[in-house]
């Protein structure tokens, strides 16, 4: 006879909804151990599976402590948005062989609306760099975090140290915001780029500090609408568009802006670099604005004669067409006599290069500039004296 009154059940649900935390998945409750020694890859994947299958927005929480992760793939598509909130540190195996031949240490693939908030990544790259320096055959260097085929991504407040290769890779993505990120690796660590972007559009990188052994930000083929502001670069090799044009059929790079940034002790400042090989790629609509150079070795560079060790391209010229590049309000000091160096392609000269309000000093005197193969270009208020 006991028919549970449904109206009562209804009232209970209205007034005592399940707590929101039901949709927050703490990796520790899936068995992850914050001791830095126990491999926590499987518990992280279980937390991901729960979040990914959740019809409502959900979050994954990583508390304080050190969590040892081997190569891990967070695969989508997922049912709704996921916030990855990290208070702790994710650490890679200390031995460089510990990641095997993984393409990335932490990989997000085919996800939409993923927000990574906070966190430290410690890839413990030292043993991998030692392998590289020894000339032994080493596994391919795994970037610390990679997004492949991902859309609507936010990475906010992440710190990455001692990556084996690039700290953060954005590949084949749309709409990515990277902010308040720190990427730190020693000056001489090989190939430790800060952020690499390729085949992606509508990417913003802002308020970030990138002190690494290689490029601060490197921009590969197929990058459209990249906006960078408030970056602190150096040590490292500066912001680089390229290397491009190694392949004949290559997508172009278009609409890139870098503003309000500082380069300190970097090997280059702002560089565009292409292989001396035939290619159908291009670089156009680029703006570098309001940039301070503190003792950067080559503050402004276009190098279209890249051919390391003279292999695969001797006596060829770059097919990449560079046009509409504006350098505005760039000042500070150069660590070499040459402040501006445009070495463009004989067969595809650079076009519409503009220099405006440039003031670069070398040992308290105007730095020099040199130009090869530049057409239809202009400048105003230039120190060094222009070569355009
Ligand atoms: C160029 O990129 C910016 C973002 O930096 C974007 O707002 C703008 O719409 C893009 N312009 C074109 C013509 O696509």
Coordinates of C-alpha atoms and ligand atoms in Angstrom, one line a residue:
X1 CA 0.0 0.0 0.0
X2 CA 3.0 2.3 0.4
X3 CA 3.0 4.4 -2.7
X4 CA 5.8 6.9 -2.2
X5 CA 4.2 10.3 -2.8
X6 CA 5.8 11.6 -6.0
X7 CA 5.0 15.1 -5.3
X8 CA 7.2 14.8 -2.2
X9 CA 10.1 13.4 -4.2
X10 CA 9.7 16.3 -6.6
X11 CA 9.9 18.8 -3.7
X12 CA 13.0 17.1 -2.3
X13 CA 14.8 17.4 -5.7
X14 CA 13.8 21.0 -6.1
X15 CA 15.1 22.0 -2.7
X16 CA 18.1 19.7 -2.4
X17 CA 19.6 19.6 -5.8
X18 CA 22.7 17.4 -6.1
X19 CA 25.7 19.5 -5.2
X20 CA 27.6 21.1 -8.1
X21 CA 30.7 19.2 -7.0
X22 CA 29.1 16.1 -8.4
X23 CA 30.4 17.3 -11.7
X24 CA 33.9 18.0 -10.4
X25 CA 36.2 15.0 -10.7
X26 CA 39.1 15.0 -8.4
X27 CA 41.9 12.8 -9.8
X28 CA 42.8 11.7 -6.2
X29 CA 39.4 10.0 -5.9
X30 CA 40.3 8.0 -9.0
X31 CA 43.5 6.8 -7.3
X32 CA 46.1 9.4 -8.4
X33 CA 48.9 9.8 -5.8
X34 CA 50.4 13.2 -5.1
X35 CA 53.8 11.6 -4.1
X36 CA 55.7 12.3 -7.3
X37 CA 56.6 8.6 -7.6
X38 CA 53.4 6.6 -8.3
X39 CA 52.4 6.7 -12.0
X40 CA 49.0 8.4 -12.1
X41 CA 48.3 8.1 -15.8
X42 CA 45.4 5.6 -15.4
X43 CA 43.6 7.6 -12.7
X44 CA 43.9 10.8 -14.8
X45 CA 42.4 9.0 -17.8
X46 CA 39.5 7.7 -15.6
X47 CA 38.8 11.2 -14.4
X48 CA 38.9 12.4 -18.1
X49 CA 36.5 9.7 -19.2
X50 CA 34.0 10.7 -16.5
X51 CA 34.3 14.4 -17.4
X52 CA 34.2 13.7 -21.2
X53 CA 31.0 11.6 -20.8
X54 CA 29.3 14.2 -18.7
X55 CA 26.3 15.9 -20.5
X56 CA 26.7 18.9 -18.3
X57 CA 29.8 21.1 -18.1
X58 CA 32.3 19.5 -15.7
X59 CA 35.7 20.0 -14.2
X60 CA 38.7 17.8 -13.4
X61 CA 40.5 18.9 -10.3
X62 CA 44.2 18.2 -9.6
X63 CA 45.1 19.2 -6.0
X64 CA 48.5 20.3 -4.7
X65 CA 51.3 17.7 -4.9
X66 CA 53.4 16.1 -7.6
X67 CA 51.7 13.7 -9.9
X68 CA 53.8 11.5 -12.1
X69 CA 52.4 11.1 -15.6
X70 CA 53.8 9.1 -18.5
X71 CA 52.7 10.0 -22.0
X72 CA 48.9 10.7 -21.8
X73 CA 46.2 11.5 -24.4
X74 CA 43.0 13.3 -23.4
X75 CA 40.9 12.4 -26.4
X76 CA 37.6 14.0 -27.5
X77 CA 35.1 14.7 -28.7
X78 CA 33.4 15.2 -25.3
X79 CA 29.8 15.8 -24.5
X80 CA 30.3 19.3 -23.0
X81 CA 33.0 21.7 -21.8
X82 CA 35.7 20.7 -19.4
X83 CA 37.7 22.8 -17.0
X84 CA 41.0 21.3 -16.0
X85 CA 41.8 23.0 -12.7
X86 CA 45.4 22.3 -11.6
X87 CA 46.8 23.3 -8.2
X88 CA 49.6 20.8 -8.3
X89 CA 52.5 19.9 -10.5
X90 CA 52.5 17.2 -13.2
X91 CA 55.9 15.6 -13.6
X92 CA 57.3 13.4 -16.3
X93 CA 59.5 10.4 -15.8
X94 CA 63.0 11.6 -15.0
X95 CA 64.6 9.2 -17.5
X96 CA 64.2 10.5 -21.1
X97 CA 63.2 7.0 -22.3
X98 CA 60.2 7.1 -19.9
X99 CA 58.0 8.6 -22.6
X100 CA 59.0 6.2 -25.3
X101 CA 58.2 7.6 -28.7
X102 CA 55.2 9.6 -27.6
X103 CA 54.6 12.6 -29.9
X104 CA 53.8 14.7 -26.9
X105 CA 53.9 14.2 -23.1
X106 CA 50.4 15.6 -22.5
X107 CA 48.2 15.6 -25.6
X108 CA 44.7 16.9 -26.1
X109 CA 43.2 15.6 -29.3
X110 CA 39.9 16.6 -31.0
X111 CA 38.5 18.4 -28.0
X112 CA 36.2 21.5 -28.0
X113 CA 35.8 23.9 -25.1
X114 CA 38.6 22.8 -22.8
X115 CA 39.9 25.3 -20.2
X116 CA 43.2 24.6 -18.5
X117 CA 43.5 26.7 -15.4
X118 CA 46.7 27.0 -13.3
X119 CA 49.1 24.2 -12.9
X120 CA 52.8 23.4 -13.3
X121 CA 54.3 21.0 -15.8
X122 CA 57.8 19.7 -15.0
X123 CA 59.0 17.6 -18.0
X124 CA 62.4 17.1 -16.4
X125 CA 64.1 17.5 -19.7
X126 CA 67.7 17.4 -18.5
X127 CA 68.4 13.8 -19.3
X128 CA 66.8 14.2 -22.8
X129 CA 69.0 17.3 -23.5
X130 CA 72.1 15.3 -22.4
X131 CA 71.1 12.6 -24.9
X132 CA 70.8 15.2 -27.7
X133 CA 74.1 16.8 -26.8
X134 CA 75.9 13.4 -26.7
X135 CA 75.0 12.8 -30.4
X136 CA 73.5 9.4 -29.5
X137 CA 70.2 8.5 -31.2
X138 CA 67.4 9.7 -28.9
X139 CA 63.6 9.4 -29.2
X140 CA 61.9 12.3 -30.9
X141 CA 61.6 15.1 -28.4
X142 CA 58.1 15.3 -26.9
X143 CA 56.6 18.7 -26.4
X144 CA 55.2 19.1 -22.8
X145 CA 51.6 19.9 -23.8
X146 CA 50.0 19.7 -27.3
X147 CA 46.6 20.5 -28.6
X148 CA 45.8 18.8 -31.9
X149 CA 42.5 19.5 -33.8
X150 CA 41.1 21.5 -30.9
X151 CA 38.7 24.4 -30.8
X152 CA 37.7 27.0 -28.3
X153 CA 40.6 26.4 -25.9
X154 CA 41.8 28.6 -23.0
X155 CA 45.1 28.0 -21.2
X156 CA 45.3 30.4 -18.3
X157 CA 48.0 30.6 -15.6
X158 CA 50.0 27.5 -16.6
X159 CA 53.7 27.3 -15.8
X160 CA 55.9 24.8 -17.8
X161 CA 59.5 24.1 -16.8
X162 CA 62.3 22.1 -18.5
X163 CA 60.4 20.8 -21.4
X164 CA 62.2 18.2 -23.5
X165 CA 61.3 20.0 -26.7
X166 CA 58.6 22.7 -27.2
X167 CA 56.6 23.7 -24.0
X168 CA 53.3 24.2 -25.7
X169 CA 52.2 23.2 -29.2
X170 CA 49.0 24.5 -30.9
X171 CA 48.4 22.5 -34.0
X172 CA 45.4 22.4 -36.3
X173 CA 43.3 24.5 -33.8
X174 CA 40.7 27.2 -34.0
X175 CA 40.1 29.9 -31.3
X176 CA 42.8 29.4 -28.7
X177 CA 43.6 31.9 -25.9
X178 CA 46.9 31.5 -24.0
X179 CA 47.4 33.9 -21.2
X180 CA 49.5 34.3 -18.1
X181 CA 51.7 31.4 -19.1
X182 CA 55.3 30.9 -18.1
X183 CA 57.6 28.7 -20.0
X184 CA 61.1 28.3 -18.5
X185 CA 64.1 26.2 -19.6
X186 CA 67.8 26.9 -19.5
X187 CA 69.4 29.2 -22.1
X188 CA 71.4 26.4 -23.7
X189 CA 68.7 23.6 -23.7
X190 CA 68.3 22.4 -27.3
X191 CA 65.0 23.0 -29.2
X192 CA 63.0 24.1 -26.1
X193 CA 60.7 26.5 -27.9
X194 CA 58.2 28.3 -25.7
X195 CA 55.0 28.1 -27.9
X196 CA 54.7 26.7 -31.4
X197 CA 51.6 27.5 -33.5
X198 CA 50.9 25.9 -36.8
X199 CA 48.0 25.2 -39.2
X200 CA 45.8 27.2 -36.7
X201 CA 43.6 30.3 -36.8
X202 CA 42.4 32.9 -34.3
X203 CA 45.0 32.3 -31.7
X204 CA 45.8 34.9 -29.0
X205 CA 48.9 34.7 -26.8
X206 CA 49.0 37.3 -24.1
X207 CA 50.7 38.3 -20.8
X208 CA 53.2 35.5 -20.9
X209 CA 56.9 35.1 -20.0
X210 CA 58.9 32.8 -22.2
X211 CA 62.5 32.1 -21.2
X212 CA 63.8 29.2 -23.1
X213 CA 66.7 27.7 -25.1
X214 CA 65.0 28.1 -28.5
X215 CA 62.3 30.3 -30.0
X216 CA 60.0 32.3 -27.7
X217 CA 57.1 31.7 -30.1
X218 CA 57.6 29.9 -33.4
X219 CA 55.0 30.3 -36.1
X220 CA 54.7 27.5 -38.7
X221 CA 52.9 27.2 -42.0
X222 CA 49.1 27.6 -42.1
X223 CA 48.9 30.1 -39.2
X224 CA 46.2 32.8 -39.7
X225 CA 45.1 35.6 -37.4
X226 CA 47.6 35.2 -34.6
X227 CA 47.6 38.0 -32.0
X228 CA 50.4 38.3 -29.5
X229 CA 50.7 41.0 -26.9
X230 CA 52.5 41.6 -23.6
X231 CA 55.1 38.9 -24.1
X232 CA 58.5 38.9 -22.2
X233 CA 61.0 36.9 -24.3
X234 CA 64.5 35.9 -23.6
X235 CA 66.8 34.2 -23.2
X236 CA 66.1 32.2 -26.3
X237 CA 65.9 32.9 -30.0
X238 CA 63.1 35.4 -30.1
X239 CA 59.8 35.3 -32.0
X240 CA 60.2 33.5 -35.3
X241 CA 57.9 33.2 -38.3
X242 CA 59.4 30.0 -39.7
X243 CA 61.3 28.2 -40.6
X244 CA 59.0 28.1 -43.6
X245 CA 59.3 26.8 -47.1
X246 CA 61.0 23.5 -46.6
X247 CA 58.3 21.9 -48.7
X248 CA 57.1 22.9 -52.1
X249 CA 53.4 22.8 -51.3
X250 CA 53.0 24.7 -48.1
X251 CA 50.3 26.8 -46.7
X252 CA 51.0 30.5 -46.0
X253 CA 51.2 32.6 -42.9
X254 CA 48.9 35.6 -42.7
X255 CA 47.7 38.4 -40.4
X256 CA 50.1 38.0 -37.5
X257 CA 50.5 40.8 -34.9
X258 CA 53.0 41.1 -32.1
X259 CA 52.6 44.2 -29.8
X260 CA 53.8 45.7 -26.6
X261 CA 56.5 43.1 -25.9
X262 CA 60.0 43.0 -24.5
X263 CA 63.0 41.0 -25.6
X264 CA 65.9 40.6 -23.2
X265 CA 69.2 39.0 -24.1
X266 CA 67.6 36.9 -26.9
X267 CA 69.6 35.7 -29.9
X268 CA 67.1 37.3 -32.2
X269 CA 64.3 39.7 -31.7
X270 CA 61.7 39.4 -34.4
X271 CA 62.6 37.1 -37.3
X272 CA 61.1 35.7 -40.4
X273 CA 63.1 32.7 -41.6
X274 CA 62.6 30.6 -44.8
X275 CA 64.5 27.8 -46.4
X276 CA 66.4 28.5 -49.6
X277 CA 64.2 26.1 -51.5
X278 CA 61.3 26.3 -53.9
X279 CA 58.0 26.7 -52.2
X280 CA 54.5 28.0 -52.9
X281 CA 54.1 29.4 -49.4
X282 CA 53.9 33.1 -48.4
X283 CA 54.1 35.5 -45.5
X284 CA 51.9 38.6 -45.5
X285 CA 50.1 41.2 -43.4
X286 CA 52.5 41.1 -40.4
X287 CA 52.6 43.9 -37.8
X288 CA 55.4 44.3 -35.1
X289 CA 54.5 47.2 -33.0
X290 CA 55.8 48.8 -29.8
X291 CA 58.6 46.5 -29.0
X292 CA 61.6 47.0 -26.7
X293 CA 64.9 45.2 -27.4
X294 CA 67.3 44.9 -24.5
X295 CA 70.6 43.7 -25.9
X296 CA 69.0 41.4 -28.5
X297 CA 71.6 39.9 -30.9
X298 CA 69.7 40.5 -34.1
X299 CA 66.7 42.6 -33.3
X300 CA 65.1 42.7 -36.8
X301 CA 65.8 39.9 -39.2
X302 CA 64.4 38.5 -42.4
X303 CA 66.5 35.5 -43.5
X304 CA 65.4 33.8 -46.7
X305 CA 68.7 31.9 -47.1
X306 CA 68.3 29.3 -44.4
X307 CA 70.1 26.2 -45.3
X308 CA 71.7 24.5 -42.3
X309 CA 75.0 22.7 -43.1
X310 CA 74.4 23.6 -46.7
X311 CA 72.4 20.4 -47.1
X312 CA 69.4 20.0 -49.4
X313 CA 69.4 23.6 -50.8
X314 CA 72.8 24.9 -51.9
X315 CA 72.4 27.5 -54.6
X316 CA 68.6 27.5 -54.5
X317 CA 66.5 30.5 -53.6
X318 CA 63.4 30.7 -51.4
X319 CA 60.0 30.5 -53.1
X320 CA 58.3 32.1 -50.1
X321 CA 56.8 35.5 -51.0
X322 CA 57.1 37.9 -48.1
X323 CA 55.0 41.1 -48.3
X324 CA 53.3 43.7 -46.2
X325 CA 55.4 43.6 -43.1
X326 CA 55.3 46.7 -40.8
X327 CA 57.8 47.3 -38.1
X328 CA 56.7 50.3 -35.9
X329 CA 58.0 51.8 -32.7
X330 CA 60.9 49.4 -32.1
X331 CA 63.6 50.6 -29.8
X332 CA 66.4 49.6 -27.5
X333 CA 69.7 48.0 -27.9
X334 CA 71.3 45.5 -30.2
X335 CA 74.1 43.2 -29.0
X336 CA 75.5 43.1 -32.5
X337 CA 76.4 46.0 -34.8
X338 CA 73.6 45.0 -37.2
X339 CA 70.2 46.1 -35.9
X340 CA 68.2 45.4 -39.1
X341 CA 69.1 42.7 -41.6
X342 CA 66.8 41.9 -44.5
X343 CA 68.2 39.1 -46.6
X344 CA 65.4 38.3 -49.0
X345 CA 65.0 35.9 -51.8
X346 CA 66.6 36.7 -55.2
X347 CA 63.7 35.1 -57.1
X348 CA 61.0 36.4 -54.7
X349 CA 62.1 39.7 -53.3
X350 CA 60.4 41.0 -50.2
X351 CA 57.7 43.6 -51.0
X352 CA 56.1 46.4 -49.0
X353 CA 58.3 46.3 -46.0
X354 CA 57.7 49.3 -43.8
X355 CA 59.9 50.6 -41.0
X356 CA 58.5 53.4 -38.9
X357 CA 60.0 55.0 -35.8
X358 CA 62.8 52.5 -35.2
X359 CA 65.6 53.4 -32.8
X360 CA 68.2 50.7 -32.2
X361 CA 71.5 51.4 -30.6
X362 CA 74.7 49.4 -30.6
X363 CA 77.2 50.5 -28.0
X364 CA 75.5 53.9 -27.8
X365 CA 75.6 54.5 -31.5
X366 CA 73.1 53.8 -34.2
X367 CA 73.1 50.2 -35.2
X368 CA 73.6 49.4 -38.9
X369 CA 71.1 48.0 -41.3
X370 CA 71.5 45.9 -44.4
X371 CA 69.1 44.9 -47.2
X372 CA 69.1 42.5 -50.1
X373 CA 66.3 42.0 -52.5
X374 CA 63.7 44.3 -51.0
X375 CA 61.2 46.1 -53.3
X376 CA 58.6 48.9 -53.0
X377 CA 59.3 49.5 -49.4
X378 CA 59.4 52.6 -47.2
X379 CA 60.5 54.0 -43.9
X380 CA 60.2 57.0 -41.6
X381 CA 62.3 58.1 -38.7
X382 CA 64.8 55.4 -38.8
X383 CA 67.9 54.8 -36.8
X384 CA 69.9 52.9 -38.0
X385 CA 69.8 54.7 -41.3
X386 CA 67.7 52.8 -43.6
X387 CA 68.8 50.4 -46.3
X388 CA 65.4 50.4 -47.9
Ligands
LIG1 C1 43.4 39.5 -38.3 O1 43.6 39.0 -37.0 C2 42.9 39.7 -36.0 C3 43.3 39.0 -34.7 O2 44.6 39.3 -34.5 C4 41.4 39.6 -36.3 O3 40.7 40.3 -35.3 C5 41.1 40.2 -37.6 O4 39.8 40.0 -37.9 C6 42.0 39.5 -38.7 N1 41.8 40.1 -40.0 C7 41.3 39.5 -41.0 C8 41.2 40.3 -42.3 O5 41.1 38.3 -41.0

